[in-house]
Amino acid sequence: SGVRVTYAAPACFSEYQGRVMPVDYHQQKQTSNLRLWWNGFRRRCPNCGEGVTLYQFLKVVDHCDQCQEPLGHIRADDFPPYVTILIVSHIVVPGILVLERNFHPSLAVHMAVWPLATLLLTAWFLPRVKGMILNHMWKLKLTGSERF
C-alpha cells in the first residue's frame, strides 16, 4: 500500500484546472485582426465567430458552445478596465468641455449627467473591450499567466 502513480502529460498537452487538455485543441483559423476584434466586440468566439465568450457580464466561458474551442484558460486580468477607462475618458471629458463652453449649465446639471454617462458607458464598453482583448490573446496563444 502507499504506491502512488503519477501521470505526466506529454509535451503536446497542458494542464488547466486539474484537467489535461491538448495545447492546440483546434487548429486556429487564419483570421484577420479586424475580424478577430469585431468578433470580440460582439463577444463571440475567436475561432468560429458564433459561440459566446462571456457570461454573467464578464466571466469567460470554459469553451465555445459551437466549436468547443477552450477559452476558460485565458485571463485578461486588469487590461480591459484600463482600456475601458481610456476610451470612456476620451468620450466624457470632451463632452464636459463642449457642454460647458457652449451652454454654461449649472453644477447640478454636470453632477446629474456626467457620473451617469460615465457609468453607462463603462458598463457598455467593458465586456466588449474584454471580448476584444480575449480574442487577441487567443490569437497570440497567450493565457495571461506568462512570466517575463
PDB file of C-alpha atoms in Angstrom:
ATOM      1  CA  SER A   1       0.000   0.000   0.000  1.00  0.00           C
ATOM      2  CA  GLY A   2       1.046   3.589  -0.401  1.00  0.00           C
ATOM      3  CA  VAL A   3       2.106   3.185  -4.020  1.00  0.00           C
ATOM      4  CA  ARG A   4       1.437   6.420  -5.801  1.00  0.00           C
ATOM      5  CA  VAL A   5       1.091   6.512  -9.563  1.00  0.00           C
ATOM      6  CA  THR A   6       1.501   9.870 -11.242  1.00  0.00           C
ATOM      7  CA  TYR A   7       0.680  10.742 -14.799  1.00  0.00           C
ATOM      8  CA  ALA A   8       2.962  13.108 -16.641  1.00  0.00           C
ATOM      9  CA  ALA A   9       1.229  14.855 -19.511  1.00  0.00           C
ATOM     10  CA  PRO A  10       3.031  14.724 -22.854  1.00  0.00           C
ATOM     11  CA  ALA A  11       4.525  17.946 -24.206  1.00  0.00           C
ATOM     12  CA  CYS A  12       1.578  18.471 -26.556  1.00  0.00           C
ATOM     13  CA  PHE A  13      -0.770  18.765 -23.565  1.00  0.00           C
ATOM     14  CA  SER A  14      -1.174  21.401 -20.857  1.00  0.00           C
ATOM     15  CA  GLU A  15      -2.908  21.280 -17.502  1.00  0.00           C
ATOM     16  CA  TYR A  16      -5.887  23.553 -16.880  1.00  0.00           C
ATOM     17  CA  GLN A  17      -7.878  23.404 -13.640  1.00  0.00           C
ATOM     18  CA  GLY A  18      -6.660  19.895 -12.921  1.00  0.00           C
ATOM     19  CA  ARG A  19      -7.588  18.627 -16.389  1.00  0.00           C
ATOM     20  CA  VAL A  20      -5.096  17.705 -19.066  1.00  0.00           C
ATOM     21  CA  MET A  21      -6.010  19.403 -22.341  1.00  0.00           C
ATOM     22  CA  PRO A  22      -4.342  19.473 -25.739  1.00  0.00           C
ATOM     23  CA  VAL A  23      -2.423  22.685 -26.275  1.00  0.00           C
ATOM     24  CA  ASP A  24      -3.817  23.127 -29.781  1.00  0.00           C
ATOM     25  CA  TYR A  25      -7.261  21.668 -29.178  1.00  0.00           C
ATOM     26  CA  HIS A  26      -8.368  23.011 -32.542  1.00  0.00           C
ATOM     27  CA  GLN A  27      -6.272  24.447 -35.278  1.00  0.00           C
ATOM     28  CA  GLN A  28      -6.687  28.194 -35.196  1.00  0.00           C
ATOM     29  CA  LYS A  29      -8.296  29.627 -38.281  1.00  0.00           C
ATOM     30  CA  GLN A  30      -6.326  32.328 -40.039  1.00  0.00           C
ATOM     31  CA  THR A  31      -8.432  35.344 -39.150  1.00  0.00           C
ATOM     32  CA  SER A  32      -7.584  38.968 -39.765  1.00  0.00           C
ATOM     33  CA  ASN A  33      -7.125  41.158 -36.706  1.00  0.00           C
ATOM     34  CA  LEU A  34     -10.090  43.291 -37.771  1.00  0.00           C
ATOM     35  CA  ARG A  35     -12.412  40.260 -37.940  1.00  0.00           C
ATOM     36  CA  LEU A  36     -10.998  38.957 -34.670  1.00  0.00           C
ATOM     37  CA  TRP A  37     -11.577  42.287 -32.890  1.00  0.00           C
ATOM     38  CA  TRP A  38     -15.077  42.582 -34.368  1.00  0.00           C
ATOM     39  CA  ASN A  39     -15.921  39.103 -33.059  1.00  0.00           C
ATOM     40  CA  GLY A  40     -14.504  40.142 -29.674  1.00  0.00           C
ATOM     41  CA  PHE A  41     -16.533  43.352 -29.687  1.00  0.00           C
ATOM     42  CA  ARG A  42     -19.627  41.221 -30.295  1.00  0.00           C
ATOM     43  CA  ARG A  43     -18.379  38.861 -27.522  1.00  0.00           C
ATOM     44  CA  ARG A  44     -18.138  35.960 -29.940  1.00  0.00           C
ATOM     45  CA  CYS A  45     -15.711  33.047 -30.181  1.00  0.00           C
ATOM     46  CA  PRO A  46     -12.371  33.917 -31.794  1.00  0.00           C
ATOM     47  CA  ASN A  47     -12.267  30.569 -33.598  1.00  0.00           C
ATOM     48  CA  CYS A  48     -15.730  30.239 -35.142  1.00  0.00           C
ATOM     49  CA  GLY A  49     -17.295  33.678 -34.551  1.00  0.00           C
ATOM     50  CA  GLU A  50     -20.566  32.063 -33.443  1.00  0.00           C
ATOM     51  CA  GLY A  51     -20.390  30.969 -29.797  1.00  0.00           C
ATOM     52  CA  VAL A  52     -20.364  33.401 -26.898  1.00  0.00           C
ATOM     53  CA  THR A  53     -17.164  34.084 -24.931  1.00  0.00           C
ATOM     54  CA  LEU A  54     -18.587  35.790 -21.826  1.00  0.00           C
ATOM     55  CA  TYR A  55     -21.417  35.014 -19.435  1.00  0.00           C
ATOM     56  CA  GLN A  56     -22.646  36.840 -16.325  1.00  0.00           C
ATOM     57  CA  PHE A  57     -21.301  40.125 -17.708  1.00  0.00           C
ATOM     58  CA  LEU A  58     -17.527  39.427 -17.528  1.00  0.00           C
ATOM     59  CA  LYS A  59     -16.887  35.729 -16.846  1.00  0.00           C
ATOM     60  CA  VAL A  60     -15.146  33.763 -19.583  1.00  0.00           C
ATOM     61  CA  VAL A  61     -16.792  30.513 -20.692  1.00  0.00           C
ATOM     62  CA  ASP A  62     -14.793  27.281 -20.377  1.00  0.00           C
ATOM     63  CA  HIS A  63     -15.210  26.533 -24.070  1.00  0.00           C
ATOM     64  CA  CYS A  64     -17.175  27.722 -27.079  1.00  0.00           C
ATOM     65  CA  ASP A  65     -20.610  26.120 -27.231  1.00  0.00           C
ATOM     66  CA  GLN A  66     -20.388  25.921 -31.039  1.00  0.00           C
ATOM     67  CA  CYS A  67     -16.854  24.713 -31.874  1.00  0.00           C
ATOM     68  CA  GLN A  68     -15.669  23.546 -28.408  1.00  0.00           C
ATOM     69  CA  GLU A  69     -12.586  25.798 -28.544  1.00  0.00           C
ATOM     70  CA  PRO A  70     -11.226  26.048 -24.964  1.00  0.00           C
ATOM     71  CA  LEU A  71     -11.316  29.666 -23.763  1.00  0.00           C
ATOM     72  CA  GLY A  72     -11.542  29.439 -19.974  1.00  0.00           C
ATOM     73  CA  HIS A  73      -7.782  29.337 -19.509  1.00  0.00           C
ATOM     74  CA  ILE A  74      -7.320  32.869 -20.949  1.00  0.00           C
ATOM     75  CA  ARG A  75      -7.054  35.573 -18.264  1.00  0.00           C
ATOM     76  CA  ALA A  76      -7.090  39.220 -19.311  1.00  0.00           C
ATOM     77  CA  ASP A  77      -6.991  40.455 -15.685  1.00  0.00           C
ATOM     78  CA  ASP A  78      -6.715  44.267 -15.398  1.00  0.00           C
ATOM     79  CA  PHE A  79      -6.091  45.216 -19.012  1.00  0.00           C
ATOM     80  CA  PRO A  80      -9.768  45.502 -20.136  1.00  0.00           C
ATOM     81  CA  PRO A  81     -10.634  48.012 -17.366  1.00  0.00           C
ATOM     82  CA  TYR A  82      -7.572  50.120 -18.250  1.00  0.00           C
ATOM     83  CA  VAL A  83      -8.567  50.268 -21.908  1.00  0.00           C
ATOM     84  CA  THR A  84     -12.198  50.956 -20.965  1.00  0.00           C
ATOM     85  CA  ILE A  85     -11.143  53.861 -18.733  1.00  0.00           C
ATOM     86  CA  LEU A  86      -9.069  55.250 -21.596  1.00  0.00           C
ATOM     87  CA  ILE A  87     -11.983  55.042 -24.064  1.00  0.00           C
ATOM     88  CA  VAL A  88     -14.646  56.383 -21.688  1.00  0.00           C
ATOM     89  CA  SER A  89     -12.473  59.275 -20.531  1.00  0.00           C
ATOM     90  CA  HIS A  90     -11.867  60.269 -24.163  1.00  0.00           C
ATOM     91  CA  ILE A  91     -15.633  60.464 -24.627  1.00  0.00           C
ATOM     92  CA  VAL A  92     -16.678  62.055 -21.342  1.00  0.00           C
ATOM     93  CA  VAL A  93     -14.007  64.754 -20.929  1.00  0.00           C
ATOM     94  CA  PRO A  94     -14.581  66.324 -24.380  1.00  0.00           C
ATOM     95  CA  GLY A  95     -18.329  66.118 -23.700  1.00  0.00           C
ATOM     96  CA  ILE A  96     -17.895  68.030 -20.458  1.00  0.00           C
ATOM     97  CA  LEU A  97     -15.760  70.664 -22.167  1.00  0.00           C
ATOM     98  CA  VAL A  98     -18.155  71.145 -25.101  1.00  0.00           C
ATOM     99  CA  LEU A  99     -21.197  71.350 -22.826  1.00  0.00           C
ATOM    100  CA  GLU A 100     -19.512  73.833 -20.509  1.00  0.00           C
ATOM    101  CA  ARG A 101     -18.172  76.018 -23.284  1.00  0.00           C
ATOM    102  CA  ASN A 102     -21.371  76.204 -25.340  1.00  0.00           C
ATOM    103  CA  PHE A 103     -24.173  76.094 -22.772  1.00  0.00           C
ATOM    104  CA  HIS A 104     -22.732  77.016 -19.326  1.00  0.00           C
ATOM    105  CA  PRO A 105     -25.016  74.681 -17.334  1.00  0.00           C
ATOM    106  CA  SER A 106     -25.130  74.715 -13.564  1.00  0.00           C
ATOM    107  CA  LEU A 107     -23.010  72.376 -11.477  1.00  0.00           C
ATOM    108  CA  ALA A 108     -26.163  70.364 -10.686  1.00  0.00           C
ATOM    109  CA  VAL A 109     -26.592  69.539 -14.389  1.00  0.00           C
ATOM    110  CA  HIS A 110     -22.985  68.391 -14.619  1.00  0.00           C
ATOM    111  CA  MET A 111     -23.400  66.258 -11.496  1.00  0.00           C
ATOM    112  CA  ALA A 112     -26.571  64.700 -12.880  1.00  0.00           C
ATOM    113  CA  VAL A 113     -25.284  63.993 -16.398  1.00  0.00           C
ATOM    114  CA  TRP A 114     -21.623  63.018 -16.274  1.00  0.00           C
ATOM    115  CA  PRO A 115     -21.446  60.415 -13.495  1.00  0.00           C
ATOM    116  CA  LEU A 116     -24.399  58.616 -15.050  1.00  0.00           C
ATOM    117  CA  ALA A 117     -22.911  58.875 -18.551  1.00  0.00           C
ATOM    118  CA  THR A 118     -19.590  57.555 -17.253  1.00  0.00           C
ATOM    119  CA  LEU A 119     -21.253  54.627 -15.508  1.00  0.00           C
ATOM    120  CA  LEU A 120     -23.377  53.666 -18.525  1.00  0.00           C
ATOM    121  CA  LEU A 121     -20.504  53.982 -20.997  1.00  0.00           C
ATOM    122  CA  THR A 122     -18.240  51.907 -18.754  1.00  0.00           C
ATOM    123  CA  ALA A 123     -20.874  49.189 -18.347  1.00  0.00           C
ATOM    124  CA  TRP A 124     -21.399  49.106 -22.117  1.00  0.00           C
ATOM    125  CA  PHE A 125     -17.745  49.154 -23.179  1.00  0.00           C
ATOM    126  CA  LEU A 126     -16.167  46.865 -20.559  1.00  0.00           C
ATOM    127  CA  PRO A 127     -17.499  43.472 -21.784  1.00  0.00           C
ATOM    128  CA  ARG A 128     -16.858  44.441 -25.406  1.00  0.00           C
ATOM    129  CA  VAL A 129     -13.291  45.523 -24.690  1.00  0.00           C
ATOM    130  CA  LYS A 130     -12.722  42.339 -22.685  1.00  0.00           C
ATOM    131  CA  GLY A 131     -14.002  40.275 -25.615  1.00  0.00           C
ATOM    132  CA  MET A 132     -11.626  42.047 -27.989  1.00  0.00           C
ATOM    133  CA  ILE A 133      -8.651  41.512 -25.682  1.00  0.00           C
ATOM    134  CA  LEU A 134      -9.544  37.853 -25.067  1.00  0.00           C
ATOM    135  CA  ASN A 135      -9.777  37.216 -28.799  1.00  0.00           C
ATOM    136  CA  HIS A 136      -6.442  38.898 -29.432  1.00  0.00           C
ATOM    137  CA  MET A 137      -4.813  36.925 -26.609  1.00  0.00           C
ATOM    138  CA  TRP A 138      -6.269  33.741 -28.125  1.00  0.00           C
ATOM    139  CA  LYS A 139      -4.717  34.541 -31.493  1.00  0.00           C
ATOM    140  CA  LEU A 140      -1.329  35.181 -29.871  1.00  0.00           C
ATOM    141  CA  LYS A 141      -1.751  31.961 -27.819  1.00  0.00           C
ATOM    142  CA  LEU A 142      -1.406  33.885 -24.552  1.00  0.00           C
ATOM    143  CA  THR A 143      -3.088  32.709 -21.364  1.00  0.00           C
ATOM    144  CA  GLY A 144      -2.387  35.624 -19.042  1.00  0.00           C
ATOM    145  CA  SER A 145      -0.025  33.610 -16.864  1.00  0.00           C
ATOM    146  CA  GLU A 146       3.130  34.279 -18.884  1.00  0.00           C
ATOM    147  CA  ARG A 147       6.180  35.335 -16.890  1.00  0.00           C
ATOM    148  CA  PHE A 148       8.692  37.860 -18.095  1.00  0.00           C
TER     149      PHE A 148
END
